Amino acid sequence: MRPQAPEGAPKQPGALKLLSGDANPELARKIADALHEPLDEMRITRFADGEIDVKIAHSVRGADVFLIQPTCEPVSENYMQLFIILDALRRASAGRITAVIPYYGYARKEKKTQARDPISAKLMADIITLAGANRVIALDLHADAIQGFFDIPVDHLTAEKLLVEYIRKLHLPNAVIVSPDVGGAKRVGDVARLLDLPIAFVYKRRPKDDVVSEQRVVGDVDGMDAVVVDDLISTGGTLVGVSHALRAEGATSVRVLATHGVLAGDAVDKLVDSPIEEIVITDSIPLPPAKQNPKIKILSIAPLLAEAILRVHEDRSVSELFK
Ligand code: R5P
């Protein structure tokens, strides 16, 4: 008979295993390099009609598996991959499965804003859990409340420190940190407090999704270097409008920093043609070569994600990372 672990003794996690879907293999490789661990072999193929199939090459039985898959464009495809790989891992008897989702698609649909709206962010959380995730690691979710959409533990990381360090190194003589909307007030307040800088807000009104109609600056930006901090840039409409509003109020320069560069459609062209001097994003979402531009600077989030994975694996505090 096998010796039993003493009652109450912590359960030893299995060996750490890293897997990646197709969403951001470059980020997964950087995380693996930072952890000095290989990425486990997995083949994602298509049936003739486009259905996804997954073959995990080696046993994951009992292992502490981290599946890296941001649900960026193509959003539905990357979500389906995430669900199907989670299902395969669960059926292969993985000991514990953590879905590492550096960008959470559908996060902006986290509440009903009109009658008969879906709450897609909650639906995705339900399916992720149903498919087999035991834990989630997320990064700068559009709304903090999305953590509560899961009944499993969520470690919610932030790129704030990375952005703060970047701003600090700019040595701007007269900087003001700007929130592009009221929803971003807490994020911008945190960044400004860490840098001991003043803040300003932009009042934004959206008559329809993806359309911004009015942007008014609240606070003093005259003669100042405006640094706008947001969670994501999608069509670029918000930040292009903000940059014009800030310049009209006398800001001498405008820079924008965001965790997630969704950069949908012609967003890059719009941003590059605007008064914005510099656009700083992280690599939570891959930026295809066709969208790369000298005005866009990419900071890597891989060291933070790698450290969080290690801490979860070793049952150590993740909140320590924010101190
Ligand atoms: C809004 O609440 C978000 O924080 C972003 O400002 C917004 O989603 C960006 O979208 P877009 O780039 O399409 O204006």
Short mmCIF file of C-alpha atoms and ligand atoms in Angstrom, two decimals:
data_model
loop_
_atom_site.label_atom_id
_atom_site.label_comp_id
_atom_site.label_asym_id
_atom_site.label_seq_id
_atom_site.Cartn_x
_atom_site.Cartn_y
_atom_site.Cartn_z
CA MET A 1 0.00 0.00 0.00
CA ARG A 2 1.27 3.52 -0.83
CA PRO A 3 2.13 5.70 2.20
CA GLN A 4 -0.55 8.35 2.78
CA ALA A 5 0.33 12.05 3.28
CA PRO A 6 -0.37 13.08 6.89
CA GLU A 7 -3.82 14.60 7.35
CA GLY A 8 -3.80 18.39 6.84
CA ALA A 9 -0.46 18.30 5.00
CA PRO A 10 -0.45 20.65 1.97
CA LYS A 11 -1.07 18.80 -1.30
CA GLN A 12 2.10 18.84 -3.40
CA PRO A 13 1.39 20.44 -6.78
CA GLY A 14 2.45 18.35 -9.75
CA ALA A 15 5.28 19.35 -12.08
CA LEU A 16 4.92 22.75 -13.73
CA LYS A 17 3.91 22.50 -17.39
CA LEU A 18 3.44 25.38 -19.82
CA LEU A 19 1.24 25.20 -22.89
CA SER A 20 0.29 27.84 -25.41
CA GLY A 21 -2.59 28.21 -27.83
CA ASP A 22 -2.11 30.04 -31.12
CA ALA A 23 -3.07 33.51 -29.84
CA ASN A 24 0.36 34.83 -28.79
CA PRO A 25 3.13 32.19 -29.17
CA GLU A 26 5.85 34.85 -28.92
CA LEU A 27 4.66 35.94 -25.47
CA ALA A 28 4.39 32.28 -24.39
CA ARG A 29 7.97 31.69 -25.55
CA LYS A 30 9.20 34.70 -23.56
CA ILE A 31 7.38 33.46 -20.45
CA ALA A 32 8.90 29.99 -20.91
CA ASP A 33 12.37 31.51 -21.34
CA ALA A 34 11.95 33.59 -18.18
CA LEU A 35 10.96 30.45 -16.26
CA HIS A 36 13.67 28.29 -17.91
CA GLU A 37 10.92 25.80 -18.71
CA PRO A 38 10.01 24.35 -22.10
CA LEU A 39 6.65 24.92 -23.73
CA ASP A 40 4.91 21.54 -23.87
CA GLU A 41 4.24 20.24 -27.33
CA MET A 42 0.69 20.56 -28.58
CA ARG A 43 -0.75 20.46 -32.09
CA ILE A 44 -3.76 22.56 -33.00
CA THR A 45 -5.28 21.52 -36.30
CA ARG A 46 -8.48 22.09 -38.27
CA PHE A 47 -10.98 19.69 -39.68
CA ALA A 48 -12.06 20.36 -43.27
CA ASP A 49 -15.01 22.49 -42.09
CA GLY A 50 -12.83 24.65 -39.82
CA GLU A 51 -13.58 22.91 -36.49
CA ILE A 52 -10.61 22.94 -34.12
CA ASP A 53 -8.80 19.81 -32.97
CA VAL A 54 -6.10 19.58 -30.32
CA LYS A 55 -3.46 16.93 -29.64
CA ILE A 56 -1.41 17.30 -26.46
CA ALA A 57 1.79 15.41 -27.21
CA HIS A 58 2.82 14.24 -23.72
CA SER A 59 1.14 13.18 -20.51
CA VAL A 60 -0.12 15.96 -18.23
CA ARG A 61 -1.53 13.57 -15.62
CA GLY A 62 -1.25 15.17 -12.18
CA ALA A 63 0.70 18.16 -13.57
CA ASP A 64 0.32 21.82 -12.59
CA VAL A 65 -0.58 23.13 -16.04
CA PHE A 66 -0.54 26.78 -17.15
CA LEU A 67 -2.24 27.39 -20.48
CA ILE A 68 -1.30 30.75 -22.04
CA GLN A 69 -3.96 32.15 -24.35
CA PRO A 70 -4.96 35.82 -24.56
CA THR A 71 -8.38 36.05 -26.20
CA CYS A 72 -7.46 38.76 -28.68
CA GLU A 73 -8.32 38.99 -32.37
CA PRO A 74 -9.58 36.66 -33.83
CA VAL A 75 -11.48 36.72 -30.53
CA SER A 76 -14.02 33.95 -31.09
CA GLU A 77 -11.40 31.62 -32.60
CA ASN A 78 -9.02 32.19 -29.68
CA TYR A 79 -11.81 31.63 -27.15
CA MET A 80 -12.80 28.37 -28.87
CA GLN A 81 -9.18 27.21 -28.77
CA LEU A 82 -9.01 28.09 -25.08
CA PHE A 83 -12.19 26.12 -24.30
CA ILE A 84 -11.13 23.08 -26.33
CA ILE A 85 -7.58 22.93 -24.92
CA LEU A 86 -8.96 23.28 -21.37
CA ASP A 87 -11.33 20.39 -22.08
CA ALA A 88 -8.49 18.26 -23.43
CA LEU A 89 -6.35 19.01 -20.34
CA ARG A 90 -9.17 18.18 -17.94
CA ARG A 91 -9.91 14.89 -19.71
CA ALA A 92 -6.17 14.10 -19.65
CA SER A 93 -6.27 14.26 -15.81
CA ALA A 94 -4.10 17.38 -15.35
CA GLY A 95 -3.69 17.94 -11.60
CA ARG A 96 -4.51 21.65 -11.73
CA ILE A 97 -5.21 23.87 -14.73
CA THR A 98 -4.57 27.62 -14.72
CA ALA A 99 -5.84 29.61 -17.68
CA VAL A 100 -3.36 32.45 -18.22
CA ILE A 101 -5.39 35.06 -20.10
CA PRO A 102 -3.23 38.19 -20.52
CA TYR A 103 -6.00 39.87 -22.53
CA TYR A 104 -9.63 39.04 -21.73
CA GLY A 105 -11.82 39.51 -24.79
CA TYR A 106 -15.44 40.62 -24.31
CA ALA A 107 -14.40 42.39 -21.09
CA ARG A 108 -16.13 45.57 -22.25
CA LYS A 109 -19.45 43.75 -22.27
CA GLU A 110 -19.47 43.34 -18.49
CA LYS A 111 -22.87 44.87 -17.79
CA LYS A 112 -26.15 45.61 -19.47
CA THR A 113 -26.16 49.14 -20.82
CA GLN A 114 -29.40 48.75 -22.75
CA ALA A 115 -32.46 46.54 -22.47
CA ARG A 116 -31.96 42.96 -23.69
CA ASP A 117 -28.12 43.28 -23.77
CA PRO A 118 -26.00 40.16 -23.15
CA ILE A 119 -23.29 40.13 -20.46
CA SER A 120 -20.71 38.38 -22.59
CA ALA A 121 -17.83 38.79 -20.10
CA LYS A 122 -19.78 36.65 -17.59
CA LEU A 123 -20.69 34.08 -20.24
CA MET A 124 -16.99 33.66 -21.14
CA ALA A 125 -16.12 33.23 -17.44
CA ASP A 126 -18.77 30.51 -17.11
CA ILE A 127 -17.52 28.61 -20.14
CA ILE A 128 -13.84 28.89 -19.08
CA THR A 129 -14.75 27.33 -15.74
CA LEU A 130 -17.03 24.70 -17.27
CA ALA A 131 -14.32 23.74 -19.78
CA GLY A 132 -11.92 22.87 -16.97
CA ALA A 133 -9.96 25.85 -15.60
CA ASN A 134 -9.27 25.62 -11.86
CA ARG A 135 -7.71 29.08 -11.67
CA VAL A 136 -7.21 32.14 -13.86
CA ILE A 137 -4.37 34.62 -14.18
CA ALA A 138 -5.58 37.84 -15.85
CA LEU A 139 -4.00 41.20 -16.60
CA ASP A 140 -5.64 44.61 -16.36
CA LEU A 141 -9.20 43.48 -16.84
CA HIS A 142 -11.34 46.27 -18.23
CA ALA A 143 -13.42 46.17 -15.03
CA ASP A 144 -12.20 44.79 -11.68
CA ALA A 145 -15.64 43.27 -11.08
CA ILE A 146 -14.98 40.66 -13.78
CA GLN A 147 -12.93 38.76 -11.15
CA GLY A 148 -16.22 38.10 -9.39
CA PHE A 149 -17.70 36.53 -12.52
CA PHE A 150 -15.56 33.48 -11.71
CA ASP A 151 -16.22 31.08 -8.83
CA ILE A 152 -12.59 29.93 -9.05
CA PRO A 153 -9.54 31.93 -7.87
CA VAL A 154 -8.47 34.79 -10.16
CA ASP A 155 -5.08 36.43 -9.81
CA HIS A 156 -5.57 39.84 -11.37
CA LEU A 157 -2.23 41.35 -12.36
CA THR A 158 -1.58 44.88 -13.50
CA ALA A 159 0.99 46.41 -15.84
CA GLU A 160 0.85 49.65 -13.80
CA LYS A 161 4.37 49.25 -12.40
CA LEU A 162 5.80 48.70 -15.87
CA LEU A 163 4.04 51.80 -17.20
CA VAL A 164 5.04 53.87 -14.18
CA GLU A 165 8.71 52.96 -14.64
CA TYR A 166 8.47 53.94 -18.30
CA ILE A 167 6.92 57.32 -17.47
CA ARG A 168 9.52 57.93 -14.76
CA LYS A 169 12.35 57.38 -17.26
CA LEU A 170 10.89 59.98 -19.64
CA HIS A 171 11.89 62.70 -17.13
CA LEU A 172 9.13 64.98 -18.40
CA PRO A 173 9.58 68.41 -16.83
CA ASN A 174 5.91 69.23 -16.33
CA ALA A 175 3.82 66.08 -16.63
CA VAL A 176 0.14 65.48 -15.93
CA ILE A 177 -1.41 62.00 -15.95
CA VAL A 178 -4.70 61.94 -17.82
CA SER A 179 -7.61 59.51 -17.71
CA PRO A 180 -9.41 59.34 -21.07
CA ASP A 181 -12.72 58.69 -19.32
CA VAL A 182 -14.29 58.58 -15.87
CA GLY A 183 -14.10 54.75 -15.82
CA GLY A 184 -10.29 54.93 -15.83
CA ALA A 185 -10.11 57.28 -12.85
CA LYS A 186 -8.88 54.70 -10.33
CA ARG A 187 -6.16 53.38 -12.64
CA VAL A 188 -4.91 56.89 -13.42
CA GLY A 189 -5.14 57.92 -9.77
CA ASP A 190 -2.89 54.97 -8.82
CA VAL A 191 -0.32 55.82 -11.51
CA ALA A 192 -0.30 59.53 -10.60
CA ARG A 193 0.10 58.72 -6.90
CA LEU A 194 3.10 56.46 -7.57
CA LEU A 195 4.71 59.24 -9.62
CA ASP A 196 3.53 62.07 -7.40
CA LEU A 197 2.05 63.91 -10.38
CA PRO A 198 -1.22 65.82 -10.90
CA ILE A 199 -4.17 64.29 -12.77
CA ALA A 200 -6.75 65.43 -15.28
CA PHE A 201 -9.80 63.68 -16.77
CA VAL A 202 -11.58 63.71 -20.06
CA TYR A 203 -15.34 63.54 -20.02
CA LYS A 204 -16.37 61.15 -22.80
CA ARG A 205 -19.82 60.42 -24.12
CA ARG A 206 -20.47 57.42 -26.39
CA PRO A 207 -23.85 57.46 -28.16
CA LYS A 208 -23.10 54.00 -29.66
CA ASP A 209 -20.42 51.29 -29.19
CA ASP A 210 -17.20 52.25 -31.02
CA VAL A 211 -18.39 55.87 -31.55
CA VAL A 212 -17.20 58.72 -29.31
CA SER A 213 -19.18 61.95 -29.62
CA GLU A 214 -17.92 64.39 -26.99
CA GLN A 215 -14.63 64.74 -25.11
CA ARG A 216 -14.04 67.59 -22.67
CA VAL A 217 -10.92 68.07 -20.52
CA VAL A 218 -11.49 68.51 -16.78
CA GLY A 219 -8.38 69.78 -14.97
CA ASP A 220 -5.34 71.88 -15.87
CA VAL A 221 -3.18 70.70 -18.78
CA ASP A 222 -2.07 74.09 -20.14
CA GLY A 223 1.69 74.09 -20.85
CA MET A 224 2.00 70.51 -19.57
CA ASP A 225 3.18 67.17 -20.99
CA ALA A 226 0.06 65.02 -20.99
CA VAL A 227 0.49 61.28 -20.40
CA VAL A 228 -2.77 59.43 -21.03
CA VAL A 229 -3.11 56.02 -19.38
CA ASP A 230 -5.80 53.54 -20.47
CA ASP A 231 -6.44 49.81 -20.19
CA LEU A 232 -6.73 49.28 -23.94
CA ILE A 233 -6.69 50.92 -27.34
CA SER A 234 -9.18 49.40 -29.76
CA THR A 235 -10.29 51.61 -32.68
CA GLY A 236 -8.11 54.43 -31.33
CA GLY A 237 -11.12 56.76 -31.48
CA THR A 238 -11.01 57.57 -27.76
CA LEU A 239 -7.32 58.48 -27.68
CA VAL A 240 -7.25 60.39 -30.95
CA GLY A 241 -10.14 62.52 -29.67
CA VAL A 242 -8.43 62.92 -26.29
CA SER A 243 -5.19 64.04 -27.95
CA HIS A 244 -7.01 66.79 -29.90
CA ALA A 245 -8.90 67.90 -26.78
CA LEU A 246 -5.67 68.05 -24.75
CA ARG A 247 -3.80 70.04 -27.39
CA ALA A 248 -6.77 72.43 -27.69
CA GLU A 249 -6.50 73.02 -23.93
CA GLY A 250 -2.80 73.90 -24.25
CA ALA A 251 -0.98 70.60 -23.53
CA THR A 252 2.53 70.86 -25.04
CA SER A 253 2.81 67.13 -25.80
CA VAL A 254 0.58 64.05 -25.64
CA ARG A 255 1.72 60.47 -25.05
CA VAL A 256 -0.53 57.47 -24.55
CA LEU A 257 0.17 54.31 -22.58
CA ALA A 258 -2.14 51.29 -22.47
CA THR A 259 -1.75 47.70 -21.34
CA HIS A 260 -3.54 46.13 -24.31
CA GLY A 261 -2.91 47.19 -27.90
CA VAL A 262 -6.02 45.76 -29.54
CA LEU A 263 -5.45 48.22 -32.42
CA ALA A 264 -8.36 47.03 -34.52
CA GLY A 265 -8.76 47.91 -38.20
CA ASP A 266 -7.01 51.17 -39.13
CA ALA A 267 -6.39 52.24 -35.51
CA VAL A 268 -2.62 52.50 -36.03
CA ASP A 269 -3.01 54.88 -39.01
CA LYS A 270 -5.42 57.06 -37.03
CA LEU A 271 -3.13 57.20 -34.00
CA VAL A 272 0.00 57.86 -36.05
CA ASP A 273 -1.72 60.71 -37.91
CA SER A 274 -2.92 62.33 -34.66
CA PRO A 275 -1.07 64.78 -32.36
CA ILE A 276 0.07 61.80 -30.23
CA GLU A 277 3.88 61.69 -30.00
CA GLU A 278 4.29 58.18 -28.70
CA ILE A 279 2.09 55.12 -28.15
CA VAL A 280 3.26 52.64 -25.51
CA ILE A 281 1.61 49.21 -25.15
CA THR A 282 2.59 45.80 -23.78
CA ASP A 283 2.90 42.51 -25.67
CA SER A 284 -0.25 41.02 -24.07
CA ILE A 285 -1.55 41.02 -27.67
CA PRO A 286 0.78 40.39 -30.62
CA LEU A 287 1.27 43.33 -32.99
CA PRO A 288 1.53 42.05 -36.58
CA PRO A 289 4.50 43.43 -38.58
CA ALA A 290 2.12 45.37 -40.86
CA LYS A 291 0.91 47.38 -37.84
CA GLN A 292 4.32 48.10 -36.37
CA ASN A 293 5.40 51.74 -36.47
CA PRO A 294 8.28 53.78 -34.99
CA LYS A 295 5.73 55.70 -32.88
CA ILE A 296 4.67 52.46 -31.15
CA LYS A 297 6.81 51.14 -28.31
CA ILE A 298 6.14 47.66 -26.89
CA LEU A 299 7.01 46.73 -23.30
CA SER A 300 7.08 43.06 -22.41
CA ILE A 301 4.72 41.76 -19.78
CA ALA A 302 6.36 38.30 -19.89
CA PRO A 303 8.56 38.75 -16.75
CA LEU A 304 5.50 39.70 -14.66
CA LEU A 305 3.43 36.77 -15.97
CA ALA A 306 6.34 34.37 -15.45
CA GLU A 307 6.78 35.51 -11.85
CA ALA A 308 3.04 35.15 -11.19
CA ILE A 309 3.04 31.62 -12.66
CA LEU A 310 5.98 30.63 -10.46
CA ARG A 311 4.32 32.05 -7.36
CA VAL A 312 1.03 30.27 -8.06
CA HIS A 313 2.94 27.03 -8.69
CA GLU A 314 4.87 27.37 -5.43
CA ASP A 315 1.80 28.52 -3.48
CA ARG A 316 3.41 31.87 -2.71
CA SER A 317 1.71 35.24 -2.48
CA VAL A 318 0.94 36.94 -5.79
CA SER A 319 -0.16 40.23 -4.21
CA GLU A 320 3.47 40.71 -3.10
CA LEU A 321 4.14 41.50 -6.77
CA PHE A 322 2.24 44.75 -6.48
CA LYS A 323 4.12 46.13 -3.51
C1 R5P B 1 -13.13 52.46 -22.37
O1 R5P B 1 -13.80 52.41 -21.36
C2 R5P B 1 -11.76 51.87 -22.46
O2 R5P B 1 -11.01 52.12 -21.31
C3 R5P B 1 -11.02 52.38 -23.67
O3 R5P B 1 -10.80 53.77 -23.53
C4 R5P B 1 -11.80 52.16 -24.93
O4 R5P B 1 -12.42 50.92 -24.92
C5 R5P B 1 -10.91 52.29 -26.13
O5 R5P B 1 -11.67 52.03 -27.28
P1 R5P B 1 -11.39 52.78 -28.63
O6 R5P B 1 -9.91 52.73 -28.87
O7 R5P B 1 -12.17 51.99 -29.66
O8 R5P B 1 -11.92 54.18 -28.52
#
